[in-house]
Coordinates of C-alpha atoms in Angstrom, one line a residue:
Chain A
X248 CA 27.0 -10.9 -6.7
X249 CA 25.8 -13.1 -9.6
X250 CA 25.2 -16.6 -8.1
X251 CA 23.7 -19.1 -10.5
X252 CA 20.6 -19.3 -12.6
X253 CA 18.6 -22.3 -13.7
X254 CA 18.2 -22.5 -17.5
X255 CA 16.0 -24.9 -19.4
X256 CA 17.1 -25.7 -23.0
X257 CA 16.0 -28.2 -25.5
X258 CA 19.2 -29.0 -27.5
X259 CA 18.9 -31.2 -30.6
X260 CA 15.5 -32.4 -29.2
X261 CA 16.8 -33.3 -25.7
X262 CA 15.6 -31.3 -22.7
X263 CA 18.3 -30.1 -20.3
X264 CA 18.3 -28.2 -17.0
X265 CA 21.5 -26.3 -16.3
X266 CA 22.8 -24.2 -13.4
X267 CA 24.9 -21.5 -14.9
X268 CA 26.5 -18.2 -13.9
X269 CA 24.7 -15.4 -15.6
X270 CA 27.8 -14.5 -17.5
X271 CA 28.1 -18.0 -19.0
X272 CA 28.0 -17.8 -22.8
X273 CA 25.6 -20.1 -24.7
X274 CA 28.6 -21.6 -26.7
X275 CA 30.3 -22.6 -23.4
X276 CA 27.1 -24.1 -22.0
X277 CA 26.9 -26.2 -25.2
X278 CA 30.5 -27.2 -25.3
X279 CA 31.6 -27.5 -21.7
X280 CA 28.3 -28.3 -19.9
X281 CA 26.7 -30.5 -22.5
X282 CA 29.8 -31.8 -24.2
X283 CA 28.6 -30.7 -27.7
X284 CA 32.0 -29.7 -29.0
X285 CA 31.0 -29.5 -32.7
X286 CA 30.2 -25.8 -32.2
X287 CA 33.5 -24.0 -32.3
X288 CA 34.8 -20.8 -30.7
X289 CA 36.7 -18.9 -33.4
X290 CA 37.1 -15.1 -33.0
X291 CA 35.0 -14.8 -29.9
X292 CA 34.0 -11.3 -31.1
X293 CA 30.8 -12.0 -33.2
X294 CA 32.7 -11.8 -36.4
X295 CA 33.7 -15.3 -37.6
X296 CA 30.5 -17.3 -37.2
X297 CA 32.3 -20.6 -36.2
X298 CA 29.9 -20.7 -33.2
X299 CA 26.7 -20.5 -35.3
X300 CA 23.8 -22.6 -34.0
X301 CA 20.0 -22.3 -34.5
X302 CA 18.0 -20.7 -31.7
X303 CA 14.3 -21.4 -32.2
X304 CA 15.1 -21.9 -35.9
X305 CA 17.2 -18.8 -36.4
X306 CA 20.9 -18.8 -37.1
X307 CA 22.7 -17.0 -34.3
X308 CA 26.3 -16.6 -33.0
X309 CA 26.4 -18.5 -29.7
X310 CA 29.4 -16.6 -28.5
X311 CA 27.4 -13.4 -28.3
X312 CA 24.4 -14.9 -26.4
X313 CA 24.3 -15.5 -22.7
X314 CA 23.0 -19.0 -21.8
X315 CA 20.4 -17.3 -19.6
X316 CA 19.1 -15.4 -22.6
X317 CA 18.3 -18.8 -24.2
X318 CA 15.9 -19.8 -21.4
X319 CA 13.1 -22.0 -22.7
X320 CA 14.5 -22.1 -26.2
X321 CA 15.2 -24.9 -28.7
X322 CA 18.8 -25.1 -29.9
X323 CA 20.1 -27.0 -32.8
X324 CA 23.8 -27.6 -33.2
X325 CA 25.8 -29.4 -35.9
X326 CA 25.4 -32.6 -33.9
X327 CA 21.6 -32.3 -34.3
X328 CA 21.8 -31.8 -38.1
X329 CA 23.2 -35.3 -38.8
X330 CA 25.9 -37.7 -37.8
X331 CA 28.0 -40.6 -39.1
X332 CA 25.9 -42.8 -41.3
X333 CA 23.1 -40.2 -41.3
X334 CA 24.7 -37.1 -42.8
X335 CA 22.6 -34.1 -43.6
X336 CA 22.7 -33.3 -47.3
X337 CA 24.8 -30.2 -46.5
X338 CA 27.3 -32.3 -44.6
X339 CA 27.4 -34.7 -47.6
X340 CA 27.9 -31.8 -50.0
X341 CA 30.7 -30.2 -48.0
X342 CA 32.4 -33.6 -48.0
X343 CA 31.8 -34.3 -51.7
X344 CA 32.8 -30.8 -52.9
X345 CA 35.7 -30.4 -50.5
X346 CA 34.0 -27.4 -48.9
X347 CA 36.6 -27.3 -46.1
X348 CA 40.3 -27.5 -45.5
X349 CA 41.2 -27.3 -41.8
X350 CA 37.5 -27.7 -40.9
X351 CA 37.4 -25.2 -38.1
X352 CA 34.7 -22.9 -39.7
X353 CA 32.7 -25.8 -41.1
X354 CA 30.1 -26.4 -38.4
X355 CA 29.2 -22.7 -38.5
X356 CA 29.2 -22.6 -42.3
X357 CA 26.9 -25.6 -42.4
X358 CA 24.5 -24.1 -39.7
X359 CA 24.4 -20.7 -41.5
X360 CA 23.7 -22.5 -44.8
X361 CA 21.0 -24.7 -43.3
X362 CA 19.2 -21.5 -42.1
X363 CA 19.5 -20.0 -45.6
X364 CA 18.1 -23.2 -47.3
X365 CA 15.2 -23.4 -44.8
X366 CA 14.1 -19.9 -46.0
X367 CA 15.2 -20.1 -49.6
X368 CA 15.5 -23.7 -50.9
X369 CA 17.1 -22.7 -54.2
X370 CA 19.3 -19.7 -53.7
X371 CA 21.5 -18.1 -56.4
X372 CA 25.2 -18.1 -56.0
X373 CA 25.1 -14.4 -55.0
X374 CA 22.4 -15.2 -52.4
X375 CA 24.6 -18.0 -50.9
X376 CA 27.6 -15.6 -50.7
X377 CA 25.5 -12.9 -49.1
X378 CA 24.0 -15.4 -46.6
X379 CA 27.5 -16.3 -45.5
X380 CA 28.6 -12.7 -44.8
X381 CA 28.9 -13.6 -41.2
X382 CA 31.1 -16.7 -41.6
X383 CA 34.8 -16.4 -42.2
X384 CA 37.0 -19.2 -43.7
X385 CA 40.7 -18.6 -43.6
X386 CA 41.7 -21.6 -45.8
X387 CA 39.6 -22.4 -48.8
X388 CA 38.6 -19.0 -50.1
X389 CA 34.9 -19.8 -50.1
X390 CA 34.7 -21.2 -53.7
X391 CA 34.1 -24.8 -52.7
X392 CA 31.9 -23.8 -49.7
X393 CA 29.5 -21.9 -52.0
X394 CA 29.6 -24.8 -54.5
X395 CA 28.7 -27.3 -51.7
X396 CA 25.7 -25.2 -50.6
X397 CA 24.5 -25.0 -54.2
X398 CA 24.8 -28.7 -54.7
X399 CA 23.1 -29.4 -51.4
X400 CA 20.2 -27.2 -52.5
X401 CA 20.0 -29.1 -55.7
X402 CA 19.9 -32.3 -53.6
X403 CA 16.9 -31.0 -51.7
X404 CA 18.6 -29.9 -48.5
X405 CA 16.0 -27.1 -48.1
X406 CA 13.7 -29.2 -45.9
X407 CA 13.2 -27.6 -42.5
X408 CA 15.7 -28.6 -39.8
X409 CA 14.2 -30.6 -37.0
X410 CA 15.0 -29.2 -33.6
Chain B
X286 CA 36.4 -14.0 -23.4
X287 CA 34.3 -13.8 -20.3
X288 CA 32.4 -10.8 -19.1
X289 CA 32.8 -9.4 -15.6
X290 CA 30.3 -10.7 -13.0
X291 CA 26.9 -9.2 -12.9
X292 CA 23.5 -9.8 -11.4
X293 CA 20.8 -11.0 -13.8
X294 CA 17.2 -10.1 -13.6
X295 CA 14.4 -11.1 -16.0
X296 CA 11.4 -8.8 -16.2
X297 CA 8.0 -9.3 -17.9
X298 CA 6.6 -5.8 -18.1
X299 CA 7.8 -2.3 -18.9
X300 CA 6.8 -1.1 -15.4
X301 CA 9.0 -3.9 -13.9
X302 CA 11.9 -2.9 -16.2
X303 CA 11.6 0.8 -15.1
X304 CA 11.4 -0.2 -11.4
X305 CA 14.5 -2.5 -11.9
X306 CA 16.4 0.4 -13.5
X307 CA 15.5 2.6 -10.6
X308 CA 16.5 0.0 -8.0
X309 CA 19.7 -0.9 -9.9
X310 CA 21.2 2.5 -10.0
X311 CA 23.3 3.9 -12.9
X312 CA 25.3 0.7 -13.4
X313 CA 22.2 -1.3 -14.3
X314 CA 21.6 -1.9 -18.0
X315 CA 18.8 -3.2 -20.1
X316 CA 19.5 -6.3 -22.1
X317 CA 17.5 -7.1 -25.3
X318 CA 19.3 -8.9 -28.1
X319 CA 22.6 -8.0 -26.5
X320 CA 24.4 -7.6 -29.8
X321 CA 25.9 -4.2 -28.9
X322 CA 26.2 -4.7 -25.1
X323 CA 27.5 -8.3 -24.8
X324 CA 30.5 -7.8 -27.1
X325 CA 31.5 -4.7 -25.1
X326 CA 31.1 -6.6 -21.9
X327 CA 33.3 -9.5 -23.3
X328 CA 36.0 -6.9 -24.1
X329 CA 35.5 -5.5 -20.6
X330 CA 34.8 -2.1 -22.1
X331 CA 31.5 -2.2 -20.2
X332 CA 30.9 -3.9 -16.8
X333 CA 27.3 -3.2 -15.7
X334 CA 26.6 -4.5 -12.2
X335 CA 23.1 -5.7 -13.2
X336 CA 21.5 -6.8 -16.5
X337 CA 17.8 -6.4 -16.7
X338 CA 16.6 -8.8 -19.5
X339 CA 13.6 -7.3 -21.3
X340 CA 13.5 -9.8 -24.2
X341 CA 10.5 -11.5 -22.7
X342 CA 8.4 -8.4 -22.3
X343 CA 5.3 -9.1 -24.4
X344 CA 4.0 -6.7 -27.1
X345 CA 7.3 -5.0 -27.8
X346 CA 8.3 -6.8 -31.0
X347 CA 6.2 -5.9 -34.0
X348 CA 5.6 -3.5 -36.8
X349 CA 2.3 -1.8 -37.3
X350 CA 1.0 0.8 -39.7
X351 CA -1.0 3.5 -37.8
X352 CA -2.4 6.0 -40.2
X353 CA 0.4 8.1 -41.7
X354 CA 3.1 6.5 -39.5
X355 CA 4.8 3.2 -38.7
X356 CA 5.0 2.1 -35.1
X357 CA 7.9 -0.3 -34.5
X358 CA 8.3 -2.1 -31.2
X359 CA 11.7 -1.7 -29.6
X360 CA 12.4 -5.5 -29.6
X361 CA 11.8 -5.9 -33.3
X362 CA 14.9 -7.6 -34.7
X363 CA 16.7 -6.2 -37.7
X364 CA 15.8 -9.3 -39.8
X365 CA 12.1 -8.5 -39.3
X366 CA 12.5 -4.9 -40.1
X367 CA 14.5 -5.8 -43.3
X368 CA 11.6 -8.0 -44.4
X369 CA 9.0 -5.2 -43.7
X370 CA 7.4 -2.5 -45.8
X371 CA 8.8 0.3 -43.7
X372 CA 10.4 2.7 -46.2
X373 CA 14.1 3.3 -45.9
X374 CA 14.4 1.4 -42.6
X375 CA 13.8 -2.0 -44.4
X376 CA 16.6 -1.2 -46.9
X377 CA 19.0 0.0 -44.1
X378 CA 18.2 -2.9 -41.8
X379 CA 19.1 -5.4 -44.5
X380 CA 22.7 -4.0 -44.6
X381 CA 23.4 -4.4 -40.8
X382 CA 26.3 -6.8 -40.1
X383 CA 25.3 -10.3 -41.1
X384 CA 22.2 -12.6 -41.0
X385 CA 23.1 -14.0 -37.5
X386 CA 23.4 -10.5 -36.1
X387 CA 20.2 -9.4 -37.8
X388 CA 18.3 -12.2 -36.1
X389 CA 19.3 -11.0 -32.7
X390 CA 19.9 -7.3 -32.8
X391 CA 16.9 -5.0 -32.2
X392 CA 16.0 -1.5 -33.3
X393 CA 15.5 -0.3 -29.8
X394 CA 18.9 -1.6 -28.7
X395 CA 20.6 0.0 -31.7
X396 CA 19.1 3.4 -31.1
X397 CA 19.6 3.4 -27.4
X398 CA 23.3 2.3 -27.9
X399 CA 23.8 5.6 -29.8
X400 CA 26.8 4.5 -31.8
X401 CA 27.2 7.0 -34.7
X402 CA 28.6 4.1 -36.9
X403 CA 25.5 2.1 -36.5
X404 CA 23.1 2.2 -39.5
X405 CA 19.6 2.8 -38.0
X406 CA 20.3 6.0 -36.1
X407 CA 20.9 8.1 -39.2
X408 CA 18.0 6.4 -41.0
X409 CA 15.5 7.3 -38.2
X410 CA 17.0 10.8 -38.1
X411 CA 16.6 11.2 -41.9
X412 CA 12.9 10.4 -41.6
X413 CA 12.3 12.8 -38.7
X414 CA 11.3 9.8 -36.6
X415 CA 10.9 9.7 -32.8
X416 CA 11.2 7.3 -30.0
X417 CA 8.7 6.6 -27.1
X418 CA 10.4 6.2 -23.7
X419 CA 8.8 5.0 -20.5
X420 CA 10.1 6.2 -17.2
X421 CA 8.9 6.5 -13.6
X422 CA 6.8 9.5 -14.5
X423 CA 5.1 7.8 -17.5
X424 CA 5.9 8.0 -21.2
X425 CA 7.4 10.8 -23.3
X426 CA 8.1 11.1 -27.0
X427 CA 11.6 12.2 -28.0
X428 CA 12.3 13.5 -31.6
X429 CA 15.2 11.7 -33.2
X430 CA 16.7 15.2 -33.7
X431 CA 16.9 15.6 -29.9
X432 CA 17.7 12.0 -29.1
X433 CA 21.4 11.5 -30.1
X434 CA 23.3 13.8 -27.8
X435 CA 26.9 12.6 -28.2
X436 CA 29.1 9.6 -28.9
X437 CA 27.1 6.6 -27.5
X438 CA 25.0 9.0 -25.5
X439 CA 21.3 9.6 -25.8
X440 CA 18.6 11.7 -24.2
X441 CA 17.3 8.7 -22.3
X442 CA 17.5 9.1 -18.6
X443 CA 19.2 6.2 -16.6
X444 CA 15.7 5.0 -15.5
X445 CA 14.0 5.3 -18.9
X446 CA 13.3 2.5 -21.3
X447 CA 13.0 3.0 -25.1
X448 CA 9.8 1.1 -26.0
X449 CA 8.8 2.1 -29.5
X450 CA 10.1 3.8 -32.6
X451 CA 7.8 5.9 -34.8
X452 CA 8.6 7.0 -38.4
X453 CA 6.3 8.7 -41.0
X454 CA 5.1 6.3 -43.7
X455 CA 6.8 8.4 -46.4
X456 CA 4.4 7.3 -49.1
X457 CA 5.5 8.4 -52.5
X458 CA 9.2 8.8 -51.6
X459 CA 12.1 6.9 -53.0
X460 CA 14.9 5.7 -50.8
X461 CA 18.7 5.0 -50.9
X462 CA 21.2 3.8 -48.4
X463 CA 24.9 3.6 -49.4
X464 CA 27.5 2.3 -47.1
X465 CA 31.3 1.9 -47.4
X466 CA 32.9 -0.6 -45.1
X467 CA 36.0 -2.7 -45.3
X468 CA 34.5 -6.1 -44.8
X469 CA 30.9 -7.4 -45.5
X470 CA 29.9 -7.4 -41.8
X471 CA 31.7 -4.3 -40.6
X472 CA 30.4 -1.1 -39.2
X473 CA 30.2 1.8 -41.7
X474 CA 33.3 3.8 -42.3
X475 CA 30.7 6.3 -43.7
X476 CA 27.2 5.8 -44.9
X477 CA 24.5 8.0 -46.3
X478 CA 20.7 7.6 -46.1
X479 CA 18.4 9.5 -48.5
X480 CA 14.6 9.9 -49.0
X481 CA 13.4 12.0 -51.9
X482 CA 9.9 12.9 -53.1
X483 CA 9.5 13.8 -56.7
X484 CA 6.5 15.7 -58.1
X485 CA 6.3 16.7 -61.8
X486 CA 10.0 16.1 -62.3
X487 CA 11.1 18.2 -59.3
X488 CA 12.5 17.2 -55.9
X489 CA 9.8 18.6 -53.7
X490 CA 11.2 17.0 -50.5
X491 CA 14.8 15.8 -49.7
X492 CA 16.0 14.1 -46.6
X493 CA 19.6 13.1 -46.2
X494 CA 21.4 11.8 -43.1
X495 CA 25.0 10.7 -42.5
X496 CA 26.3 7.7 -40.6
X497 CA 29.7 8.1 -38.8
X498 CA 30.6 11.6 -39.9
X499 CA 30.6 13.0 -36.3
X500 CA 30.0 11.9 -32.7
X501 CA 26.3 11.6 -33.6
X502 CA 24.3 10.9 -36.8
X503 CA 23.8 14.1 -38.7
X504 CA 21.4 15.6 -41.2
X505 CA 23.1 16.9 -44.4
X506 CA 21.2 20.2 -44.4
X507 CA 23.2 21.8 -47.1
X508 CA 22.5 18.9 -49.5
X509 CA 18.8 19.0 -48.7
X510 CA 18.6 22.8 -49.3
X511 CA 20.5 22.6 -52.5
X512 CA 18.3 19.9 -54.0
X513 CA 14.9 20.9 -52.7
X514 CA 12.9 22.4 -55.6
X515 CA 15.5 21.4 -58.2
X516 CA 14.8 19.1 -61.2
X517 CA 15.2 15.4 -60.5
X518 CA 18.3 15.1 -62.7
X519 CA 21.7 13.5 -62.5
X520 CA 23.3 17.0 -62.7
X521 CA 21.3 18.5 -59.9
X522 CA 22.0 15.4 -57.7
X523 CA 25.7 15.6 -58.4
X524 CA 25.9 19.3 -57.5
X525 CA 23.9 18.9 -54.3
X526 CA 25.9 15.8 -53.2
X527 CA 29.1 18.0 -53.3
X528 CA 27.9 19.6 -50.1
X529 CA 27.5 16.4 -48.1
X530 CA 30.5 17.0 -45.9
X531 CA 29.6 20.6 -44.9
X532 CA 29.2 21.0 -41.2
X533 CA 30.6 17.5 -40.4
X534 CA 33.4 16.7 -38.0
X535 CA 34.5 13.1 -38.7
X536 CA 37.2 11.8 -36.4
X537 CA 40.2 10.2 -38.1
X538 CA 40.6 6.5 -37.1
X539 CA 42.2 3.3 -38.3
X540 CA 39.8 3.1 -41.3
X541 CA 40.2 6.5 -42.8
X542 CA 41.4 10.1 -42.1
X543 CA 38.9 13.0 -42.0
X544 CA 39.5 14.1 -45.6
X545 CA 38.8 10.6 -46.9
X546 CA 35.6 10.3 -44.9
X547 CA 34.5 13.7 -46.3
X548 CA 35.2 12.4 -49.8
X549 CA 33.2 9.2 -49.1
X550 CA 30.3 11.2 -47.8
X551 CA 30.1 13.1 -51.1
X552 CA 30.4 10.0 -53.3
X553 CA 28.0 7.9 -51.2
X554 CA 25.5 10.8 -51.0
X555 CA 25.3 11.0 -54.8
X556 CA 24.8 7.3 -55.1
X557 CA 22.1 7.3 -52.4
X558 CA 20.3 10.1 -54.1
X559 CA 20.5 8.4 -57.4
X560 CA 19.1 5.2 -55.8
X561 CA 16.3 7.3 -54.2
X562 CA 15.4 8.8 -57.6
X563 CA 15.4 5.4 -59.4
X564 CA 11.9 4.2 -60.4
X565 CA 10.6 1.8 -57.8

């Protein structure tokens, strides 16, 4: 039963060909097969959003998608958004506004926020909170997270994310 | 958490999906967005021997107005339905879980899953919608009132695939959907869907359906009968909403006991009807 399946993914602009078991989750393919450990596994039950990545531009929970379901897709992870010396405005804003404490939920928060700003470059505070319904933080209580998203929007973070 | 092992098969047509279901036996399952099935598989509450991935079947994701009805492809994700002009269903889809889930979950998957706590089943029932299923003997149309047979059970045969959802356009109706849940992204403890048409100050048509008040979604027939023909006033709505729990059988669970769910049904019914009567 099962065997392995070949999956073609373009992750952060780089093409990959992976041999995976059908039951391999996208988040494990990203973390364990491709070494992109910025995407976190939190609750592993589709609740917390720590595993949020973009799949063909849409924010999705990568713990609830089989790698085989992503065949032929473009995936953007937190590593694809920006890095040291080249931070994305959302990463800058989370830093400046202290939008994190332990940091575990942060990659998912930023990817969900990036998807929001790509659709709605200047959201209201209520719209930011609503857009983060699927992302749980157990430390900061959201106040600084929402503040960071709003200041990133002001700084023009709403430009489309390259993938 | 890792699912049990399974065979994976990708299909590119409805005919191939039906053939794969027949060959796969009763342990084969269709996979679309996977946002109901994959979580169950990770918890090992479901262990299908074969997954048939229909997400690449062309022509099944889209919303089309066809005369007096909407035709919604089974692979249409909730986010797209939420952004559409389909009365009631757009409002309901916008409340499902969270943005990430709405990007992946599909209307066909939600209905075929048959969970009475999911939002779309009651909404399609309220509108007297129907589903189009394809099987080895061709296609058939199943009314929503005959589709949900028991807790997570539907009228679909093991070798049938739900391909399309049809609902009337409901021009001139107002809509409401009120849900009570513990956290933003949770399933409904109870929810109420309402569609009302008002003519010359009177409620000439009233549709109300209940989410999670029994093992299937239910129509609140007593509320509909009480309000139909009555003036569109706060008093008439409040009186009719008192009958929302009649004929229901909500199971007690961790969220609420049966009495509290009946109370929620009455309160949410009044709010949903008030929303449906509010000027557009």
